[in-house]
mmCIF file of C-alpha atoms in Angstrom:
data_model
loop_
_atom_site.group_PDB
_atom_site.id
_atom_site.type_symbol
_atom_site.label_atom_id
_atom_site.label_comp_id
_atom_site.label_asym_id
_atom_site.label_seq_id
_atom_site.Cartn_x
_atom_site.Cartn_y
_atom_site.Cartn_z
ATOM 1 C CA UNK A 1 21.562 1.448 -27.514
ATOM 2 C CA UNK A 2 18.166 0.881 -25.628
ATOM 3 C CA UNK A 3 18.415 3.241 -22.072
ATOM 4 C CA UNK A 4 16.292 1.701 -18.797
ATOM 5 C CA UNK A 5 16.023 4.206 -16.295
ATOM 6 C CA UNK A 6 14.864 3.303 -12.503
ATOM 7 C CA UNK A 7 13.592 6.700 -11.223
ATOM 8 C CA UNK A 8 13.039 6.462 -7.608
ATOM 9 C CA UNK A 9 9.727 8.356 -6.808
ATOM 10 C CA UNK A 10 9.704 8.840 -3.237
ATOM 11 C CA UNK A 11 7.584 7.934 -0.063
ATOM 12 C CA UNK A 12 4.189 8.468 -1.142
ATOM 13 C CA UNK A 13 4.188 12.346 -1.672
ATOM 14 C CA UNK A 14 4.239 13.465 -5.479
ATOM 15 C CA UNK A 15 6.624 16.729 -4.512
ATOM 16 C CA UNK A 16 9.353 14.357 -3.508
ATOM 17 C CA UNK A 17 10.334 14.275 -6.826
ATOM 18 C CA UNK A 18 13.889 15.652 -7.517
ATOM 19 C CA UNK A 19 14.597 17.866 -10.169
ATOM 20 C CA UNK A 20 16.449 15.472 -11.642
ATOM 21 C CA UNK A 21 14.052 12.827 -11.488
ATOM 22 C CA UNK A 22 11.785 15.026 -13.585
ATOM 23 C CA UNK A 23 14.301 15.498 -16.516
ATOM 24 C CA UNK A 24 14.466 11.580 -16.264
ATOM 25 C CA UNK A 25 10.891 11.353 -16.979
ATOM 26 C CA UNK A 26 11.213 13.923 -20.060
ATOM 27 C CA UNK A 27 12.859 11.578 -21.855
ATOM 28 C CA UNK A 28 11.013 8.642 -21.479
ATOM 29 C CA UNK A 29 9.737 6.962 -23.983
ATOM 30 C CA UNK A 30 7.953 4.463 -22.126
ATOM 31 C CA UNK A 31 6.811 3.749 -19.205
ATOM 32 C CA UNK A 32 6.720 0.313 -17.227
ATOM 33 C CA UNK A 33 4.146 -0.684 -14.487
ATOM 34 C CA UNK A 34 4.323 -3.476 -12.481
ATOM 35 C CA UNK A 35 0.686 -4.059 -11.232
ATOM 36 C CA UNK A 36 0.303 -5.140 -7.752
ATOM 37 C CA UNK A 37 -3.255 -5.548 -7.171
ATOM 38 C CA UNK A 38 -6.454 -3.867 -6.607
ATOM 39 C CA UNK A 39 -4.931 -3.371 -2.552
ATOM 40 C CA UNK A 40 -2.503 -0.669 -4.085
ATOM 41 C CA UNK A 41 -4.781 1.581 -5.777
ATOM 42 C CA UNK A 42 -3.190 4.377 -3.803
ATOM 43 C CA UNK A 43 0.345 3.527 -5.373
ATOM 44 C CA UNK A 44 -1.107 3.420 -8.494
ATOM 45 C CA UNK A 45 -3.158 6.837 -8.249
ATOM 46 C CA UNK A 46 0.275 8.207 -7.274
ATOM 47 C CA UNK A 47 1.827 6.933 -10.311
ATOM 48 C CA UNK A 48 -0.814 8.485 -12.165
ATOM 49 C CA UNK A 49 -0.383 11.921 -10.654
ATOM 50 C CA UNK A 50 3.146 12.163 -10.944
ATOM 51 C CA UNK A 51 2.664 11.214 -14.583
ATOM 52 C CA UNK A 52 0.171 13.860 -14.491
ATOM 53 C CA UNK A 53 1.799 16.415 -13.270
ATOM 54 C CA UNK A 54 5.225 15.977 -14.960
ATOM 55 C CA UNK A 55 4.303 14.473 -18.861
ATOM 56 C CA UNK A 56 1.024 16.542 -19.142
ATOM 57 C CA UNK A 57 1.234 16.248 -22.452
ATOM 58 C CA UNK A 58 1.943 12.068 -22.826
ATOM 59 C CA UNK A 59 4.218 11.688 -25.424
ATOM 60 C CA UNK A 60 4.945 7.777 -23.692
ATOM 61 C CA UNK A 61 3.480 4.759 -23.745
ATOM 62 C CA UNK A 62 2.199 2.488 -20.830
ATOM 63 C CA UNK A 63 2.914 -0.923 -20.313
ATOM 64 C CA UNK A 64 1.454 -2.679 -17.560
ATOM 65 C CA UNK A 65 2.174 -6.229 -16.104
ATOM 66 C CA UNK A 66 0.921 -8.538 -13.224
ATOM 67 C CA UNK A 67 3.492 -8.602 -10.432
ATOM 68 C CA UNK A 68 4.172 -12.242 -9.701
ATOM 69 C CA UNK A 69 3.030 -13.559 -6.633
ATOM 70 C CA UNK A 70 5.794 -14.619 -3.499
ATOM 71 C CA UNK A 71 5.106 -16.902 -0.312
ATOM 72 C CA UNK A 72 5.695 -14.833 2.303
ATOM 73 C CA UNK A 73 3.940 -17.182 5.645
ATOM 74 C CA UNK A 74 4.464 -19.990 7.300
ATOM 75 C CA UNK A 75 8.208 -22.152 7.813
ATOM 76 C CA UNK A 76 9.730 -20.046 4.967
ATOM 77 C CA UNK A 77 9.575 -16.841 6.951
ATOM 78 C CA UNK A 78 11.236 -17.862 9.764
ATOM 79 C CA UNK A 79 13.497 -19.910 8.112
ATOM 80 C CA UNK A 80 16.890 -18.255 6.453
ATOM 81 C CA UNK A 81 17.573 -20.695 4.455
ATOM 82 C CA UNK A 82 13.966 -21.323 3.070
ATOM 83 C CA UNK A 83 13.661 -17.386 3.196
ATOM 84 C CA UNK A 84 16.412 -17.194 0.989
ATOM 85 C CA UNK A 85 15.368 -19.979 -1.973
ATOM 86 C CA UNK A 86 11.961 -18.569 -2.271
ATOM 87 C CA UNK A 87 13.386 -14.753 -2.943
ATOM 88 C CA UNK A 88 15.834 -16.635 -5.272
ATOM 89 C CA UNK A 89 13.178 -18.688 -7.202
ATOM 90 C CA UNK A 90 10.766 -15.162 -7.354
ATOM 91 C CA UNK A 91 13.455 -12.895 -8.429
ATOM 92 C CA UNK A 92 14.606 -14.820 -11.292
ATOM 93 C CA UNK A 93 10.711 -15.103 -12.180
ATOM 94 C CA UNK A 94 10.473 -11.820 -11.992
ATOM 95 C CA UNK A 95 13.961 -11.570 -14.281
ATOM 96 C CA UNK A 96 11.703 -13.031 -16.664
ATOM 97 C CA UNK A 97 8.802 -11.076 -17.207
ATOM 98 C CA UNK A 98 11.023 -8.455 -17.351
ATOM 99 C CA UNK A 99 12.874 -9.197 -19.776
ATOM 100 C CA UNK A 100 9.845 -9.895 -22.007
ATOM 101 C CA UNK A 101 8.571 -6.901 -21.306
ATOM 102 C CA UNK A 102 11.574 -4.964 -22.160
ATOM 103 C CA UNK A 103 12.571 -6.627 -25.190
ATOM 104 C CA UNK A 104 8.948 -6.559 -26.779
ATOM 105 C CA UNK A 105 7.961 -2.462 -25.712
ATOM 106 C CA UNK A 106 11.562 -0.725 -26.363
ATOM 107 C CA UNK A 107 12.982 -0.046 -29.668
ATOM 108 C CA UNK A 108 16.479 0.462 -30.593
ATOM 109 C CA UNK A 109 17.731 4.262 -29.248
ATOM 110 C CA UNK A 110 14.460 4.161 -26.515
ATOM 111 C CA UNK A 111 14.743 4.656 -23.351
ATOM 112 C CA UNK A 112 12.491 2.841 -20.737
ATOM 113 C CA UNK A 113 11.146 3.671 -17.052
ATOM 114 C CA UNK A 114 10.569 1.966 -14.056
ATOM 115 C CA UNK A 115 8.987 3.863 -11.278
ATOM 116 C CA UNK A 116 10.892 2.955 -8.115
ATOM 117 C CA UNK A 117 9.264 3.597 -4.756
ATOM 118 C CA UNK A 118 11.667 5.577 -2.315
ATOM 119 C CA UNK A 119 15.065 5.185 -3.630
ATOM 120 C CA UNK A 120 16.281 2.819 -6.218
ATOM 121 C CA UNK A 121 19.237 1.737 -3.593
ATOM 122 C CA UNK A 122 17.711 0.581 -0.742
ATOM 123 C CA UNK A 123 15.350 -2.457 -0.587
ATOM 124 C CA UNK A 124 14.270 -2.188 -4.182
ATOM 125 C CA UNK A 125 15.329 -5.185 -6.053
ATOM 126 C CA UNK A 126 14.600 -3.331 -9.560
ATOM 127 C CA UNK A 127 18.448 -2.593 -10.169
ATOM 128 C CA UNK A 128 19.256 -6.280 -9.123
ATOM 129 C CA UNK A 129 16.624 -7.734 -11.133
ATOM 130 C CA UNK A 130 17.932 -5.927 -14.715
ATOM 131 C CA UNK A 131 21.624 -6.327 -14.083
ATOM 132 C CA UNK A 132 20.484 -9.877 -13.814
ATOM 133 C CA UNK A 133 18.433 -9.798 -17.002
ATOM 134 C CA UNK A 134 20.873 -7.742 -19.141
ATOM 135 C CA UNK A 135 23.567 -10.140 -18.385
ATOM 136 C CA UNK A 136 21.772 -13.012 -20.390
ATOM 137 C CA UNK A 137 20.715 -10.953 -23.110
ATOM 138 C CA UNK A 138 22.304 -11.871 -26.385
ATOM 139 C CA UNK A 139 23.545 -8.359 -26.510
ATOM 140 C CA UNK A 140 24.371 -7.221 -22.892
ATOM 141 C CA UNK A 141 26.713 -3.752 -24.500
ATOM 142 C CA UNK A 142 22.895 -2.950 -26.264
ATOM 143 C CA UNK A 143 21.339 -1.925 -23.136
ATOM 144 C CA UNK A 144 22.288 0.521 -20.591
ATOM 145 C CA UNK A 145 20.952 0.844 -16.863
ATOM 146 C CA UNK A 146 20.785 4.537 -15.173
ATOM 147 C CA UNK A 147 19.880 4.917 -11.135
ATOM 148 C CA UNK A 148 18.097 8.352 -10.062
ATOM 149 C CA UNK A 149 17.915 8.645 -6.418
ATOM 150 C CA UNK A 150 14.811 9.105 -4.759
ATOM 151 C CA UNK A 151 13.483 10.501 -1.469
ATOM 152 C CA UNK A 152 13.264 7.004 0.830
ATOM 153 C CA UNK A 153 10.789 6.170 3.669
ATOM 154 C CA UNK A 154 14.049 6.192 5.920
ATOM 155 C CA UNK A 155 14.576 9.964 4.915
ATOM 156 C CA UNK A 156 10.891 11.038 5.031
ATOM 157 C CA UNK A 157 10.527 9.176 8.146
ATOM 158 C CA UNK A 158 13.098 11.413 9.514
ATOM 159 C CA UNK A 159 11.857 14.252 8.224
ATOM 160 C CA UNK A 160 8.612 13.772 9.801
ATOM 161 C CA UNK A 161 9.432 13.848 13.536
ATOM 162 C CA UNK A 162 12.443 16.037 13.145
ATOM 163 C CA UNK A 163 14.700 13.461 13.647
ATOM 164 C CA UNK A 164 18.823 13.371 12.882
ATOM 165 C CA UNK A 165 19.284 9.569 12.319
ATOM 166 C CA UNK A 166 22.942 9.508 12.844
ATOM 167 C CA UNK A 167 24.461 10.374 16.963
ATOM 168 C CA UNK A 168 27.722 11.862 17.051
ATOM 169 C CA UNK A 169 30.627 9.340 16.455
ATOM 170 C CA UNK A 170 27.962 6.392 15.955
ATOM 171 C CA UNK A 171 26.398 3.863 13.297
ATOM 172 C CA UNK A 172 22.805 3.835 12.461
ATOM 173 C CA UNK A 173 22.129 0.107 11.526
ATOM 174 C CA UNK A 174 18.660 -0.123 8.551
ATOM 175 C CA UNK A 175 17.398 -3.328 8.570
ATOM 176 C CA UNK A 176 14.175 -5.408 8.204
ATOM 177 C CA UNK A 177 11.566 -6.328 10.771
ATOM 178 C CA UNK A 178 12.153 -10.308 10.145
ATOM 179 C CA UNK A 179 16.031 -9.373 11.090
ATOM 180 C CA UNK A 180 14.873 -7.858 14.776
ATOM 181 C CA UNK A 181 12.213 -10.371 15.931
ATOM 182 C CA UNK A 182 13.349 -11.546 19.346
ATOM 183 C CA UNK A 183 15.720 -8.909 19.853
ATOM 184 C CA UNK A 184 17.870 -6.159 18.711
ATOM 185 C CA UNK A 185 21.543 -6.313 18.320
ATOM 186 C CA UNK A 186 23.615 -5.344 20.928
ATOM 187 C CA UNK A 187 26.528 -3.142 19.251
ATOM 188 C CA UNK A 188 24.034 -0.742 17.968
ATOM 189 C CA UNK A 189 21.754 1.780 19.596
ATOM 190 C CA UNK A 190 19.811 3.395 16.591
ATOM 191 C CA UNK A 191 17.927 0.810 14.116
ATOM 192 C CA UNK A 192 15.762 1.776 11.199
ATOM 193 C CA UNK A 193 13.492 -1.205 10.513
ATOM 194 C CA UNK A 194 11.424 -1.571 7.179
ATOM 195 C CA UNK A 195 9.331 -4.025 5.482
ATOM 196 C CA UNK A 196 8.032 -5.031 8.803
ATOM 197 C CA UNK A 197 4.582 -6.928 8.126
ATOM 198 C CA UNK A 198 4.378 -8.731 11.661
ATOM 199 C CA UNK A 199 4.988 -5.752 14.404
ATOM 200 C CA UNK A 200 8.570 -7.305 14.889
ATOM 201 C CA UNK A 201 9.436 -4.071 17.053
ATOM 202 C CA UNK A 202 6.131 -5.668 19.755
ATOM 203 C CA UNK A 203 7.911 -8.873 20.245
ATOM 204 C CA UNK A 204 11.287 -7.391 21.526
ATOM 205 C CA UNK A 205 12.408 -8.586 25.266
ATOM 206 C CA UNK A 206 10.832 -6.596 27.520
ATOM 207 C CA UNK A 207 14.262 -5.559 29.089
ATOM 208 C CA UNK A 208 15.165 -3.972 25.220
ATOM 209 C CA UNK A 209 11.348 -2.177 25.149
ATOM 210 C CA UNK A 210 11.829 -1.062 28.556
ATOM 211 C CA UNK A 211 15.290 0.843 27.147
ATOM 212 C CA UNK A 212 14.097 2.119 23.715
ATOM 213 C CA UNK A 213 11.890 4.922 22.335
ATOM 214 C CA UNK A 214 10.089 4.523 18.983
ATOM 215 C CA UNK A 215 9.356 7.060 15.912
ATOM 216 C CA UNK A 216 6.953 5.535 13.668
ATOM 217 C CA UNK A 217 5.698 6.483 10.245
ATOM 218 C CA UNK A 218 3.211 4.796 7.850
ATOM 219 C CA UNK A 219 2.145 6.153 4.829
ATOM 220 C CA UNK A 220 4.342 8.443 4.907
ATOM 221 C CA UNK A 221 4.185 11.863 2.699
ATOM 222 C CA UNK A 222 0.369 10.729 1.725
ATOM 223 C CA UNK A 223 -2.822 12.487 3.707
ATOM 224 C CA UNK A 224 -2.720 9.284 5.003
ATOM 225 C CA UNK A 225 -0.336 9.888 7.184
ATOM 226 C CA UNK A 226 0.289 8.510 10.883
ATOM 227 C CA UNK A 227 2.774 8.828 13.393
ATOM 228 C CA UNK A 228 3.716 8.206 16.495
ATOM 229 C CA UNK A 229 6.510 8.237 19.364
ATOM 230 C CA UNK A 230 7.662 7.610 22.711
ATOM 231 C CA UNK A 231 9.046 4.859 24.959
ATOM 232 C CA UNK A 232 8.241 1.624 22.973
ATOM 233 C CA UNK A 233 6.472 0.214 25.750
ATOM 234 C CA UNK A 234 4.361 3.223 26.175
ATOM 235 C CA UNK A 235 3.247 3.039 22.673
ATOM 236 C CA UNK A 236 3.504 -0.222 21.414
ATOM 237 C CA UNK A 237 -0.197 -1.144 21.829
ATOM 238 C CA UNK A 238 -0.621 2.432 20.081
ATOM 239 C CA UNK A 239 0.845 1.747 16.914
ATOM 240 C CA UNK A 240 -0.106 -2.071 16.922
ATOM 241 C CA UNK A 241 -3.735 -0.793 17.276
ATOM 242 C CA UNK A 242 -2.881 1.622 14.690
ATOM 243 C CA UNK A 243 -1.378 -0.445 12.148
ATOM 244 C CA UNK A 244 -4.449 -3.316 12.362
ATOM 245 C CA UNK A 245 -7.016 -0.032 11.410
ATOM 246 C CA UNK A 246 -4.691 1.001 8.785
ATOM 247 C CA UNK A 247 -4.762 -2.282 7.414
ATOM 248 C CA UNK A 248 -8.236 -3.087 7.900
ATOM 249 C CA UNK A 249 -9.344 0.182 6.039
ATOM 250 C CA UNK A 250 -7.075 0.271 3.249
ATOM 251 C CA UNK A 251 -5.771 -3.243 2.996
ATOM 252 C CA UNK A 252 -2.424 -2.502 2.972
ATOM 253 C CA UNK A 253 0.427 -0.854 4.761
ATOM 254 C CA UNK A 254 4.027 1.134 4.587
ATOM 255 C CA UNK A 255 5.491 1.729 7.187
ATOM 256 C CA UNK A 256 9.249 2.429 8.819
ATOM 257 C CA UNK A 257 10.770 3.074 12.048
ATOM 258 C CA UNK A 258 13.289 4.116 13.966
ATOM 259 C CA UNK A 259 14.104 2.377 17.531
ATOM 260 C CA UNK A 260 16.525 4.154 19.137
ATOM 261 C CA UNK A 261 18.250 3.427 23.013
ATOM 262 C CA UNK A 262 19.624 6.042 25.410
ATOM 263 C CA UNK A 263 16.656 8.672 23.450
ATOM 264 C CA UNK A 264 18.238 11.648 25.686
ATOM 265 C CA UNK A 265 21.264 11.395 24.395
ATOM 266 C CA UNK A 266 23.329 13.215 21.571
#
C-alpha cells in the first residue's frame, strides 16, 4: 500500500498549521512540489519554512515538477463552454505528470505529500486530480488518498476583519469572480468570491455597489498583508488601486472577499 496525503497548509501564515497537519508531515516520506514559477517565490519560501520548522531534521525527499501551463484570456474566459474544455484538457495533463511523478518517487508502504494551499476541499483540484489518476492505475486498491483540512483564505479572511460569515437563518453563497461579473445573484445577500484575477466585484451594476459593503483580504496571514472595507462604491477604486501595486511589486496576487448586502443587519 503506497499512502498520498494532501495536507492543506493554510493562507499564507506558517502557524496555520493544525496539529494534525503536523503529524501528517511526520510521516512523510516524500514530499511533492509543484513549481509554479519564479512569480511565487513567496509560496515557495513558505513551503520551505513550514518544512523548516516542522521536519528540522529532513528525513524526506523532494521532488519538484513544472506546473503545466493553462489559457486563462481571451474567448475562453468568458465563454462556459470553452471555460470548461480547457480546465478539462489541463486537468487531465496535469493527471499525467502526476501520475509519473508518483509512480517513479514512492515505493511500496511510502507515503507521499502534496502541500495544499488553504484547504484541500475548496478550489483545490489536488483531490480531483489523484482520484482521477488512481482510477487508471493498474492497481487502483495499491494506493490510498488521505484529506487533512487546512485553514482556507475564506476562514482567514474572516478572521481578519472580525467577521461571522453566516447571518442568522441565511446561506452564505462562495463562489468565483468569473461567476459574479455583471452582477450578483439575487437570492443571496452574503458572497465570498475567490480566484478573482479581473476585479469582477468593480464591474457590478451600480444599483448592486450602491447596496453592498466589501471586506477584502490579499495575502492574507503573510506580512504582506492588506485589507480593506466599506461600502463597495466607497472603496472600490481603493482596492483596485491596491491590487494593481500588489501586482506590480510582487507579480502576483491572492486575494478573497466577502460582498455582503443589508451590512447593518444580523
Amino acid at each position: 500500500m503506497r499512502t498520498v496525503l494532501a495536507i492543506g497548509i493554510g493562507a499564507g501564515d506558517p502557524d496555520h498549521l493544525t496539529l494534525q497537519a503536523v503529524e501528517a508531515l511526520g510521516r512523510t516520506d516524500v514530499v511533492f512540489v509543484i513549481d509554479k514559477g519564479d512569480e511565487k517565490d513567496d509560496l515557495r519560501a513558505l513551503r520551505e519554512e513550514i518544512l523548516r520548522r516542522h521536519r528540522p531534521d529532513g528525513g524526506y525527499r523532494l521532488v519538484e515538477a513544472a506546473d503545466l501551463p493553462r489559457e486563462r484570456s481571451g474567448p475562453v474566459s468568458a465563454d462556459a463552454d470553452a471555460y470548461r474544455d480547457v480546465v478539462v484538457d489541463w486537468q487531465d495533463r496535469r493527471a499525467a505528470l502526476y501520475r509519473d511523478l508518483l509512480t517513479a518517487n514512492l515505493a511500496d508502504d511510502e507515503c507521499g505529500a502534496f502541500l495544499v494551499w488553504g484547504d484541500p476541499s475548496l478550489y483545490d483540484g489536488t483531490l480531483r486530480l489523484l482520484d482521477g489518476v488512481f482510477s487508471r492505475m493498474p492497481d487502483p486498491d495499491g494506493w490510498r488518498v488521505e484529506s487533512v483540512p487546512g485553514i482556507s483564505s475564506v476562514a482567514a479572511l474572516a478572521a481578519a476583519h472580525r467577521l461571522i460569515l453566516n447571518r442568522v437563518g441565511r446561506p452564505v453563497l462562495i463562489t468565483t469572480g468569473r461567476r459574479i461579473e455583471g452582477g450578483l445573484p439575487d437570492d443571496v445577500d452574503d458572497v465570498v468570491v475567490m480566484l478573482d484575477g479581473r476585479a469582477a466585484f468593480s464591474t457590478l451594476p451600480p444599483e448592486q455597489s450602491a447596496a453592498l459593503h466589501v471586506y477584502w483580504g490579499a495575502y492574507l496571514g503573510t506580512t504582506d498583508e492588506l485589507l480593506v472595507s466599506g461600502p463597495l462604491d466607497q472603496v472600490c477604486e481603493q482596492i483596485v488601486a491596491a491590487r494593481d501595486e500588489a501586482r506590480e511589486r510582487k507579480g502576483w496576487i491572492m486575494d478573497t472577499y466577502l460582498l455582503r448586502r443589508n451590512a447593518g443587519e444580523r
